[in-house]
């Protein structure tokens, strides 16, 4: 394209020169008579070549105009070349991190990612009854209940995140599981300060390593029984968060309102609020060995309607799987003035071995006249894992990450992927004095196959060890205890994340 335009321009200039020569004339003078002639002849001497003044000026102006136009076109072509060079420097790639677009100066970045968790679950020993009281007649019945077995899409999320002008970022995550659309994350972030990041919007609150870690990275298909206390109060909410980190420490502090779910109540509509913080210290922090110590605190005041989070009353329950609809523990707490929480964390890793534990305690202050008064509830878990194929778990900013296989699975190249064996004991105690919210403990064993950086298969077996004050009873109407519960849960998951 450039060569053709230049050729046309040069041809125009040459043509203009030829046109100008057409207006020139040769003149001759007779040496005797001094007469001027337009033709050569005897005794005539050529004076020179002459042009009409007005024609020469006109052609000169036309030639100058063509030359200016040629210069303008040349500059336009140069600008187009520079633009094309810049466009070629924009990087577009698709790899294990998803679809990514990045400007040449890295001031602008965009990433499209997502995850799918497909689950299958099966229970044995789930033959129970549930004591039910008719609200009108007061009659007590014991209808049969059991866990729902089958398959489901546990999570199906699309993630959009990017950077503008290097220092400004955003993240939006939408979940399409359960035939419904929910916004998980939706926040803006400023990273222009060397010592602190500022995040505003719907995000995870600062409490519990287990809750902070992505579901893509957990060793088990579901979080521990301790999450009965954490999920209703310190899961995602809209807020303003500040975080800072050094070589071996991380500190976070944030103030939050309620979750993104809108409050539809018009007579008691003011939102609740919370302030929470999490501090992490690593006495040892190396690629294949580390020690993790953490402490977190949370203070939350419910909204005017007594809602703690997610636009509902504070409900503490344990459902065996996300789709089972079988709640071994299920209690509600009303008339809450405020909630104070303390979380303690400890973890360690040495090569392919890792251990971890967390403890949560909640102090629930209730309004005057509330049945059972103020409450103190707690929960904890301890876990251990061994990577059979020898890899070390990844760790960053106080959280464990996805286990990357050293040799991804391949029939062609002979790689086996990474294999991980893990176990966990967890318990939650919701009993305090005359308040019988229930107590439950279980043990989980997991075998995970990390096929490559994006795909893994998970198999979990969970056994309920003990239970008190469950709303369920045996088929004979007897209270459930560790001797007669007999419940086993088997879960399989196929995961892709990018």
PDB file of N, CA and C in Angstrom, residues 433-487:
ATOM      1  N   UNK A 433     -24.629 -23.888  78.339  1.00  0.00           N
ATOM      2  CA  UNK A 433     -25.621 -23.832  79.394  1.00  0.00           C
ATOM      3  C   UNK A 433     -26.929 -24.459  78.968  1.00  0.00           C
ATOM      4  N   UNK A 434     -27.996 -23.665  79.071  1.00  0.00           N
ATOM      5  CA  UNK A 434     -29.314 -24.174  78.699  1.00  0.00           C
ATOM      6  C   UNK A 434     -29.602 -24.052  77.207  1.00  0.00           C
ATOM      7  N   UNK A 435     -28.656 -23.514  76.466  1.00  0.00           N
ATOM      8  CA  UNK A 435     -28.820 -23.414  75.007  1.00  0.00           C
ATOM      9  C   UNK A 435     -28.238 -24.669  74.368  1.00  0.00           C
ATOM     10  N   UNK A 436     -29.090 -25.443  73.716  1.00  0.00           N
ATOM     11  CA  UNK A 436     -28.672 -26.713  73.137  1.00  0.00           C
ATOM     12  C   UNK A 436     -28.717 -26.617  71.615  1.00  0.00           C
ATOM     13  N   UNK A 437     -27.723 -25.908  71.060  1.00  0.00           N
ATOM     14  CA  UNK A 437     -27.667 -25.782  69.605  1.00  0.00           C
ATOM     15  C   UNK A 437     -27.130 -27.015  68.920  1.00  0.00           C
ATOM     16  N   UNK A 438     -26.438 -27.866  69.677  1.00  0.00           N
ATOM     17  CA  UNK A 438     -25.912 -29.100  69.113  1.00  0.00           C
ATOM     18  C   UNK A 438     -24.395 -29.130  69.133  1.00  0.00           C
ATOM     19  N   UNK A 439     -23.868 -30.326  69.070  1.00  0.00           N
ATOM     20  CA  UNK A 439     -22.427 -30.532  68.990  1.00  0.00           C
ATOM     21  C   UNK A 439     -22.171 -31.690  68.046  1.00  0.00           C
ATOM     22  N   UNK A 440     -21.174 -31.543  67.153  1.00  0.00           N
ATOM     23  CA  UNK A 440     -20.906 -32.574  66.165  1.00  0.00           C
ATOM     24  C   UNK A 440     -19.414 -32.613  65.879  1.00  0.00           C
ATOM     25  N   UNK A 441     -18.907 -33.815  65.574  1.00  0.00           N
ATOM     26  CA  UNK A 441     -17.516 -33.977  65.166  1.00  0.00           C
ATOM     27  C   UNK A 441     -17.457 -35.016  64.056  1.00  0.00           C
ATOM     28  N   UNK A 442     -16.476 -34.874  63.172  1.00  0.00           N
ATOM     29  CA  UNK A 442     -16.328 -35.842  62.088  1.00  0.00           C
ATOM     30  C   UNK A 442     -14.868 -35.947  61.677  1.00  0.00           C
ATOM     31  N   UNK A 443     -14.565 -36.931  60.867  1.00  0.00           N
ATOM     32  CA  UNK A 443     -13.239 -37.112  60.297  1.00  0.00           C
ATOM     33  C   UNK A 443     -13.399 -37.320  58.793  1.00  0.00           C
ATOM     34  N   UNK A 444     -12.492 -36.720  58.025  1.00  0.00           N
ATOM     35  CA  UNK A 444     -12.547 -36.801  56.569  1.00  0.00           C
ATOM     36  C   UNK A 444     -11.202 -37.289  56.041  1.00  0.00           C
ATOM     37  N   UNK A 445     -11.237 -38.185  55.085  1.00  0.00           N
ATOM     38  CA  UNK A 445     -10.043 -38.653  54.382  1.00  0.00           C
ATOM     39  C   UNK A 445     -10.221 -38.329  52.906  1.00  0.00           C
ATOM     40  N   UNK A 446      -9.186 -37.748  52.293  1.00  0.00           N
ATOM     41  CA  UNK A 446      -9.281 -37.312  50.903  1.00  0.00           C
ATOM     42  C   UNK A 446      -8.119 -37.857  50.085  1.00  0.00           C
ATOM     43  N   UNK A 447      -8.396 -38.235  48.858  1.00  0.00           N
ATOM     44  CA  UNK A 447      -7.386 -38.599  47.878  1.00  0.00           C
ATOM     45  C   UNK A 447      -7.599 -37.712  46.663  1.00  0.00           C
ATOM     46  N   UNK A 448      -6.590 -36.900  46.340  1.00  0.00           N
ATOM     47  CA  UNK A 448      -6.704 -35.933  45.255  1.00  0.00           C
ATOM     48  C   UNK A 448      -5.682 -36.219  44.164  1.00  0.00           C
ATOM     49  N   UNK A 449      -6.146 -36.122  42.931  1.00  0.00           N
ATOM     50  CA  UNK A 449      -5.277 -36.321  41.763  1.00  0.00           C
ATOM     51  C   UNK A 449      -5.226 -35.014  40.972  1.00  0.00           C
ATOM     52  N   UNK A 450      -4.063 -34.357  40.993  1.00  0.00           N
ATOM     53  CA  UNK A 450      -3.851 -33.125  40.251  1.00  0.00           C
ATOM     54  C   UNK A 450      -3.322 -33.501  38.874  1.00  0.00           C
ATOM     55  N   UNK A 451      -4.209 -33.514  37.898  1.00  0.00           N
ATOM     56  CA  UNK A 451      -3.860 -33.995  36.557  1.00  0.00           C
ATOM     57  C   UNK A 451      -2.858 -33.051  35.888  1.00  0.00           C
ATOM     58  N   UNK A 452      -3.137 -31.760  35.975  1.00  0.00           N
ATOM     59  CA  UNK A 452      -2.227 -30.731  35.474  1.00  0.00           C
ATOM     60  C   UNK A 452      -2.549 -29.435  36.206  1.00  0.00           C
ATOM     61  N   UNK A 453      -2.150 -28.314  35.652  1.00  0.00           N
ATOM     62  CA  UNK A 453      -2.351 -27.038  36.334  1.00  0.00           C
ATOM     63  C   UNK A 453      -3.809 -26.605  36.398  1.00  0.00           C
ATOM     64  N   UNK A 454      -4.688 -27.234  35.618  1.00  0.00           N
ATOM     65  CA  UNK A 454      -6.077 -26.796  35.531  1.00  0.00           C
ATOM     66  C   UNK A 454      -7.100 -27.853  35.933  1.00  0.00           C
ATOM     67  N   UNK A 455      -6.752 -29.124  35.853  1.00  0.00           N
ATOM     68  CA  UNK A 455      -7.710 -30.195  36.115  1.00  0.00           C
ATOM     69  C   UNK A 455      -7.275 -31.009  37.331  1.00  0.00           C
ATOM     70  N   UNK A 456      -8.255 -31.365  38.166  1.00  0.00           N
ATOM     71  CA  UNK A 456      -7.977 -32.318  39.239  1.00  0.00           C
ATOM     72  C   UNK A 456      -9.251 -33.110  39.548  1.00  0.00           C
ATOM     73  N   UNK A 457      -9.047 -34.291  40.106  1.00  0.00           N
ATOM     74  CA  UNK A 457     -10.125 -35.151  40.579  1.00  0.00           C
ATOM     75  C   UNK A 457      -9.972 -35.303  42.089  1.00  0.00           C
ATOM     76  N   UNK A 458     -11.110 -35.298  42.815  1.00  0.00           N
ATOM     77  CA  UNK A 458     -11.089 -35.384  44.269  1.00  0.00           C
ATOM     78  C   UNK A 458     -12.047 -36.483  44.726  1.00  0.00           C
ATOM     79  N   UNK A 459     -11.614 -37.223  45.748  1.00  0.00           N
ATOM     80  CA  UNK A 459     -12.463 -38.249  46.358  1.00  0.00           C
ATOM     81  C   UNK A 459     -12.390 -38.095  47.866  1.00  0.00           C
ATOM     82  N   UNK A 460     -13.544 -37.887  48.523  1.00  0.00           N
ATOM     83  CA  UNK A 460     -13.610 -37.677  49.974  1.00  0.00           C
ATOM     84  C   UNK A 460     -14.492 -38.741  50.628  1.00  0.00           C
ATOM     85  N   UNK A 461     -14.069 -39.153  51.812  1.00  0.00           N
ATOM     86  CA  UNK A 461     -14.905 -39.995  52.663  1.00  0.00           C
ATOM     87  C   UNK A 461     -14.997 -39.320  54.024  1.00  0.00           C
ATOM     88  N   UNK A 462     -16.226 -39.104  54.517  1.00  0.00           N
ATOM     89  CA  UNK A 462     -16.441 -38.452  55.805  1.00  0.00           C
ATOM     90  C   UNK A 462     -17.279 -39.353  56.707  1.00  0.00           C
ATOM     91  N   UNK A 463     -16.802 -39.499  57.944  1.00  0.00           N
ATOM     92  CA  UNK A 463     -17.517 -40.285  58.947  1.00  0.00           C
ATOM     93  C   UNK A 463     -17.870 -39.383  60.120  1.00  0.00           C
ATOM     94  N   UNK A 464     -19.143 -39.310  60.480  1.00  0.00           N
ATOM     95  CA  UNK A 464     -19.564 -38.566  61.659  1.00  0.00           C
ATOM     96  C   UNK A 464     -19.240 -39.400  62.888  1.00  0.00           C
ATOM     97  N   UNK A 465     -18.455 -38.813  63.813  1.00  0.00           N
ATOM     98  CA  UNK A 465     -17.993 -39.564  64.980  1.00  0.00           C
ATOM     99  C   UNK A 465     -18.927 -39.424  66.174  1.00  0.00           C
ATOM    100  N   UNK A 466     -19.412 -38.213  66.399  1.00  0.00           N
ATOM    101  CA  UNK A 466     -20.240 -37.992  67.584  1.00  0.00           C
ATOM    102  C   UNK A 466     -21.197 -36.845  67.306  1.00  0.00           C
ATOM    103  N   UNK A 467     -22.308 -36.846  68.009  1.00  0.00           N
ATOM    104  CA  UNK A 467     -23.299 -35.787  67.837  1.00  0.00           C
ATOM    105  C   UNK A 467     -24.160 -35.696  69.094  1.00  0.00           C
ATOM    106  N   UNK A 468     -24.539 -34.469  69.417  1.00  0.00           N
ATOM    107  CA  UNK A 468     -25.441 -34.218  70.546  1.00  0.00           C
ATOM    108  C   UNK A 468     -26.468 -33.169  70.118  1.00  0.00           C
ATOM    109  N   UNK A 469     -27.676 -33.310  70.659  1.00  0.00           N
ATOM    110  CA  UNK A 469     -28.746 -32.333  70.443  1.00  0.00           C
ATOM    111  C   UNK A 469     -29.032 -32.094  68.963  1.00  0.00           C
ATOM    112  N   UNK A 470     -29.031 -33.167  68.210  1.00  0.00           N
ATOM    113  CA  UNK A 470     -29.389 -33.066  66.801  1.00  0.00           C
ATOM    114  C   UNK A 470     -30.903 -33.009  66.660  1.00  0.00           C
ATOM    115  N   UNK A 471     -31.429 -32.309  65.656  1.00  0.00           N
ATOM    116  CA  UNK A 471     -32.878 -32.327  65.423  1.00  0.00           C
ATOM    117  C   UNK A 471     -33.355 -33.663  64.862  1.00  0.00           C
ATOM    118  N   UNK A 472     -32.416 -34.540  64.476  1.00  0.00           N
ATOM    119  CA  UNK A 472     -32.779 -35.836  63.928  1.00  0.00           C
ATOM    120  C   UNK A 472     -32.788 -36.893  65.024  1.00  0.00           C
ATOM    121  N   UNK A 473     -33.523 -37.961  64.788  1.00  0.00           N
ATOM    122  CA  UNK A 473     -33.591 -39.098  65.708  1.00  0.00           C
ATOM    123  C   UNK A 473     -33.466 -40.387  64.913  1.00  0.00           C
ATOM    124  N   UNK A 474     -33.303 -41.482  65.618  1.00  0.00           N
ATOM    125  CA  UNK A 474     -33.269 -42.792  64.966  1.00  0.00           C
ATOM    126  C   UNK A 474     -34.677 -43.164  64.499  1.00  0.00           C
ATOM    127  N   UNK A 475     -34.803 -44.185  63.643  1.00  0.00           N
ATOM    128  CA  UNK A 475     -36.154 -44.618  63.234  1.00  0.00           C
ATOM    129  C   UNK A 475     -37.047 -44.973  64.404  1.00  0.00           C
ATOM    130  N   UNK A 476     -36.441 -45.325  65.545  1.00  0.00           N
ATOM    131  CA  UNK A 476     -37.247 -45.646  66.733  1.00  0.00           C
ATOM    132  C   UNK A 476     -37.546 -44.410  67.566  1.00  0.00           C
ATOM    133  N   UNK A 477     -37.083 -43.230  67.116  1.00  0.00           N
ATOM    134  CA  UNK A 477     -37.348 -41.996  67.842  1.00  0.00           C
ATOM    135  C   UNK A 477     -36.349 -41.693  68.929  1.00  0.00           C
ATOM    136  N   UNK A 478     -35.224 -42.402  68.951  1.00  0.00           N
ATOM    137  CA  UNK A 478     -34.215 -42.168  69.979  1.00  0.00           C
ATOM    138  C   UNK A 478     -33.257 -41.061  69.548  1.00  0.00           C
ATOM    139  N   UNK A 479     -32.721 -40.284  70.499  1.00  0.00           N
ATOM    140  CA  UNK A 479     -31.755 -39.238  70.150  1.00  0.00           C
ATOM    141  C   UNK A 479     -30.508 -39.836  69.492  1.00  0.00           C
ATOM    142  N   UNK A 480     -29.920 -39.099  68.540  1.00  0.00           N
ATOM    143  CA  UNK A 480     -28.706 -39.558  67.886  1.00  0.00           C
ATOM    144  C   UNK A 480     -27.516 -39.360  68.816  1.00  0.00           C
ATOM    145  N   UNK A 481     -26.652 -40.361  68.856  1.00  0.00           N
ATOM    146  CA  UNK A 481     -25.398 -40.292  69.606  1.00  0.00           C
ATOM    147  C   UNK A 481     -24.303 -40.927  68.753  1.00  0.00           C
ATOM    148  N   UNK A 482     -23.085 -40.897  69.262  1.00  0.00           N
ATOM    149  CA  UNK A 482     -22.000 -41.509  68.524  1.00  0.00           C
ATOM    150  C   UNK A 482     -22.178 -42.997  68.319  1.00  0.00           C
ATOM    151  N   UNK A 483     -23.017 -43.626  69.155  1.00  0.00           N
ATOM    152  CA  UNK A 483     -23.201 -45.071  69.055  1.00  0.00           C
ATOM    153  C   UNK A 483     -24.205 -45.476  67.984  1.00  0.00           C
ATOM    154  N   UNK A 484     -25.138 -44.596  67.652  1.00  0.00           N
ATOM    155  CA  UNK A 484     -26.192 -45.021  66.737  1.00  0.00           C
ATOM    156  C   UNK A 484     -26.329 -44.172  65.479  1.00  0.00           C
ATOM    157  N   UNK A 485     -25.425 -43.197  65.276  1.00  0.00           N
ATOM    158  CA  UNK A 485     -25.603 -42.349  64.099  1.00  0.00           C
ATOM    159  C   UNK A 485     -25.232 -43.077  62.821  1.00  0.00           C
ATOM    160  N   UNK A 486     -24.055 -43.721  62.744  1.00  0.00           N
ATOM    161  CA  UNK A 486     -23.693 -44.591  61.621  1.00  0.00           C
ATOM    162  C   UNK A 486     -23.714 -43.942  60.254  1.00  0.00           C
ATOM    163  N   UNK A 487     -23.379 -42.667  60.136  1.00  0.00           N
ATOM    164  CA  UNK A 487     -23.491 -41.959  58.856  1.00  0.00           C
ATOM    165  C   UNK A 487     -22.137 -41.850  58.160  1.00  0.00           C
TER     166      UNK A 487
END
